XYZ file of C-alpha atoms in Angstrom:
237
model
C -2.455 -18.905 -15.392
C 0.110 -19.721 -12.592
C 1.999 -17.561 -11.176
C 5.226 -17.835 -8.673
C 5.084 -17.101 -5.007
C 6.172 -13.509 -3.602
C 9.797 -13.997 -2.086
C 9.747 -14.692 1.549
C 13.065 -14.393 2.433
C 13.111 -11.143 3.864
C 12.334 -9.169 7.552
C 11.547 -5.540 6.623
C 9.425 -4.014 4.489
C 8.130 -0.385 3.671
C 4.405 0.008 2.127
C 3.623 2.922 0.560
C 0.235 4.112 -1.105
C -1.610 7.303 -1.739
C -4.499 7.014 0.726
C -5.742 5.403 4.140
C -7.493 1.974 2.894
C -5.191 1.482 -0.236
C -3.801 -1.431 1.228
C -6.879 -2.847 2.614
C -8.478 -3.523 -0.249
C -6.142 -7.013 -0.907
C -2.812 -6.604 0.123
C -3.216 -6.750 3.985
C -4.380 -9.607 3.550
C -0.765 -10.741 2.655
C 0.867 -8.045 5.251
C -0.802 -9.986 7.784
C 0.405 -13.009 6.259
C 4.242 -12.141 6.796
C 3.930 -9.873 9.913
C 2.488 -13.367 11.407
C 6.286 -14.885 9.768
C 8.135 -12.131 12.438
C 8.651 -9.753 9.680
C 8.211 -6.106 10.077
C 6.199 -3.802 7.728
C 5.687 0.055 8.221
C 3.131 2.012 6.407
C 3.573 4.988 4.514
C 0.677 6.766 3.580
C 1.326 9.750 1.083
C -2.102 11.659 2.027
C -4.482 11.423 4.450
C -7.315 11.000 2.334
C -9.254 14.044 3.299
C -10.867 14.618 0.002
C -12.339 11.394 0.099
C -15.592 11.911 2.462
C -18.045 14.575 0.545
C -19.872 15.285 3.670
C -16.934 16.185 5.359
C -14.411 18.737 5.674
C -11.244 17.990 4.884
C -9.648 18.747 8.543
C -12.056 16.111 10.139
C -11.869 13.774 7.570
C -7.966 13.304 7.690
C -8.292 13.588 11.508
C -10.691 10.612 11.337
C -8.963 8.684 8.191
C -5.825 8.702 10.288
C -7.559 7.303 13.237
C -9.190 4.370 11.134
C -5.742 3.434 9.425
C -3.966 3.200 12.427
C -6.362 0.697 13.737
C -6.762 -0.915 10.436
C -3.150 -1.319 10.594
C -3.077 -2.775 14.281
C -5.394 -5.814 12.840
C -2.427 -6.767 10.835
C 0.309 -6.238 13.164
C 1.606 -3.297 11.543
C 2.697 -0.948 14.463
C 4.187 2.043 12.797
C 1.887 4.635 10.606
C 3.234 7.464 8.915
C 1.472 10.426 6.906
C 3.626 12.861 4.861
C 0.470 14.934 4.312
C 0.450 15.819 0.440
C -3.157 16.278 -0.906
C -5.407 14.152 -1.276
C -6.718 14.111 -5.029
C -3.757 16.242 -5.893
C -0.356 14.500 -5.839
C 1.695 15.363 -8.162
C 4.766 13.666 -9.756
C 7.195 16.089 -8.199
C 11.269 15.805 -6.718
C 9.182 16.895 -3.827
C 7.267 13.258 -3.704
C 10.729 11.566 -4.770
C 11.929 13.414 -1.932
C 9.718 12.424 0.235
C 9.559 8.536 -0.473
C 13.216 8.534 -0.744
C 13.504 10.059 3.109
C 11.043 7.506 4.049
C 13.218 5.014 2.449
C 15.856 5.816 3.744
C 14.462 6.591 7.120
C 13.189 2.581 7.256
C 15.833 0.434 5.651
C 13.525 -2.061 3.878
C 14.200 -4.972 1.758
C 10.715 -4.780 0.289
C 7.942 -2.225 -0.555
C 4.692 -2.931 -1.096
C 2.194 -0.463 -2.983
C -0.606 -1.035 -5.121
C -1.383 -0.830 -8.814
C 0.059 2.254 -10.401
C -0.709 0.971 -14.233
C -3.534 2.963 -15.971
C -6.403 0.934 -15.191
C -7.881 -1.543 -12.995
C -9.267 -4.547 -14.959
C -12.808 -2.809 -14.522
C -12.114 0.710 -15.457
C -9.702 4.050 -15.298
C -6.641 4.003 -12.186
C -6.898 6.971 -9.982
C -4.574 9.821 -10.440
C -3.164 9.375 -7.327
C -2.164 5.991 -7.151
C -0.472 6.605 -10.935
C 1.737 9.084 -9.200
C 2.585 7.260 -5.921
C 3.786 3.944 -7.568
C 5.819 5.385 -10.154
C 7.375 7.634 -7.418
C 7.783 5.037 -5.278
C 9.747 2.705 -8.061
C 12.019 6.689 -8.965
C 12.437 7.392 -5.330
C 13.972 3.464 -4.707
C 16.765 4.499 -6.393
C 17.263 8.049 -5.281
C 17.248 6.456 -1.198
C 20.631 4.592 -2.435
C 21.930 7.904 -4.280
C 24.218 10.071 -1.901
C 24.197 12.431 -3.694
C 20.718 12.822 -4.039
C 18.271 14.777 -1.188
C 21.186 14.751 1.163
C 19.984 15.245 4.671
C 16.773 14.026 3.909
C 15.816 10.768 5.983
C 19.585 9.563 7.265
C 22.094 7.511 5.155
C 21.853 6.074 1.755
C 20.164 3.143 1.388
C 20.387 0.690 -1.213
C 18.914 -2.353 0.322
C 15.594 -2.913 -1.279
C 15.290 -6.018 -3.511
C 11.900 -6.013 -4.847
C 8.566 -3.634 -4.825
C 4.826 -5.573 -5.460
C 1.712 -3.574 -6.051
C -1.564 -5.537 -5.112
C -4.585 -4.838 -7.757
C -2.236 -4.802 -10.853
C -3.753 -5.905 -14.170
C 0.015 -7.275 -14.728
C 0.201 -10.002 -12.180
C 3.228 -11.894 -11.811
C 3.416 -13.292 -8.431
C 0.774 -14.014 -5.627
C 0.698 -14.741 -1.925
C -0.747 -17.505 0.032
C -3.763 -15.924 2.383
C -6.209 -18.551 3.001
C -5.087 -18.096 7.213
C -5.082 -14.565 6.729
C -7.578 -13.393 4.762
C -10.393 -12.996 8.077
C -7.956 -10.969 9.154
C -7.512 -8.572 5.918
C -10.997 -8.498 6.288
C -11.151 -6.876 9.551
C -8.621 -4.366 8.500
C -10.909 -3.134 5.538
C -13.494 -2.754 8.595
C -11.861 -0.579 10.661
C -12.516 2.395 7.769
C -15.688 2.409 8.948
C -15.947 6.180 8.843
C -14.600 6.024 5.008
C -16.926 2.600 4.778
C -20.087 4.215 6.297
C -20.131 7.218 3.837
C -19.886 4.841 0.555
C -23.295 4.653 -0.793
C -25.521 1.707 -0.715
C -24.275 -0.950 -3.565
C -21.033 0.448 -3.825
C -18.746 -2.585 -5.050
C -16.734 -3.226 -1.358
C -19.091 -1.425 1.258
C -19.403 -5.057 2.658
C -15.609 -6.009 2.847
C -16.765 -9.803 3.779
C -18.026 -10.608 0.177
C -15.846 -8.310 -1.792
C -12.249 -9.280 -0.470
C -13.009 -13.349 0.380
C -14.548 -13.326 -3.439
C -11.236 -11.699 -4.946
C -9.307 -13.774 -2.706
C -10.995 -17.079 -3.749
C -10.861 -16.085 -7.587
C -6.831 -15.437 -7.198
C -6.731 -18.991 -5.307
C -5.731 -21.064 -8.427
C -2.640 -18.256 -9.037
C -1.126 -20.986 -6.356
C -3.666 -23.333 -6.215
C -4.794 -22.699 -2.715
C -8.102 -21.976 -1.426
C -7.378 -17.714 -1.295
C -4.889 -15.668 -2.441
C -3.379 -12.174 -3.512
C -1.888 -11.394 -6.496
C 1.082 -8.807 -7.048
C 2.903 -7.439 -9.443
C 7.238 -7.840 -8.775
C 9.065 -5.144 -10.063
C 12.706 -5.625 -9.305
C 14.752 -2.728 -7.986
């Protein structure tokens, strides 16, 4: 299969997923790809992932989560973080998460977002809840940022600027980037969970972020035919 490459042609973009190290796993890869083009992404993180660490309590695990995301997002020249704090495990497809993404939308102005797969599965088993919630959200609360009329107040002016969405990890690929330069760094930006990293137990499939992201990388290559790439899925808005 070949696929076509991701649009370029843009400066802003919003990326949005349920919890710190979403993106890591593939897609900054890419986001380091176009923040290195002069482009500017922001990150929007729905929860802080504070269910996600069993031996720790939820306070110090978002505490520390945040921490780690902020400097994973540094490694890809992403220099604006946000948390809107919903929780973790337990998002729910509510106007208040429409709301929310639409505020953030609108807050931003971008002419992208970037999420990750929202479909039902992975190709090796069952999607997370959360991520379910968060992309379909994010697709709803595209068009409620450009809607007046809708969540007035919330996040500044209309905004009806946003071309495209992509969501790394779908099972539905129809696009891919280039990120045989970038891919040490998407690598480095996995490694900066380590708090999330170091609690994973032995074997789990991406404790080792070298293997796990150059090997999906390298297998999504021929999408392009380059040496490494990412595949997304483009859903237009």
């Amino acid at each position: 299969m070949v696929v076509e490459q991701v649009p370029e042609d843009w400066q802003r973009a919003l990326a949005v997923v349920a919890h710190p190290d979403d993106l890591e796993y593939g897609a900054a890869s890419a986001i380091a790809r176009w923040t290195g083009q002069g482009k500017t992404v922001v990150y929007c993180l729905v929860t802080s992932g504070e269910a996600g660490i069993d031996s720790l309590a939820p306070d110090e695990c978002a505490r520390l989560r945040q921490e780690d995301e902020r400097r994973s997002a540094e490694v890809v020249g992403v220099q604006e973080v946000e948390f809107l704090t919903h929780p973790d495990g337990l998002v729910e497809p509510s106007i208040e998460l429409r709301r929310d993404l639409a505020a953030s939308i609108r807050r931003h102005r971008p002419d992208v977002l970037i999420g990750i797969n929202f479909r039902d599965r992975w190709p090796a088993g069952f999607n997370h809840v959360d991520h379910r919630v968060v992309g379909t959200a994010l697709i709803d609360a595209a068009r409620d940022a450009g809607n007046r009329w809708l969540f007035p107040g919330a996040g500044g002016d209309p905004w009806s600027g946003t071309r495209f969405a992509v969501f790394a990890g779908s099972p539905e690929v129809t696009h891919a980037v280039d990120v045989t330069d970038t891919i040490d760094a998407g690598v480095a930006s996995l490694r900066a969970h380590q708090s999330y990293l170091d609690a994973l137990p032995e074997g789990t499939v991406g404790k080792d972020p070298e293997p796990f992201l150059r090997g999906m990388a390298e297998e999504s290559g021929p999408l392009l035919g380059v040496a490494a790439a990412v595949g997304f899925e483009l859903v237009p808005l």
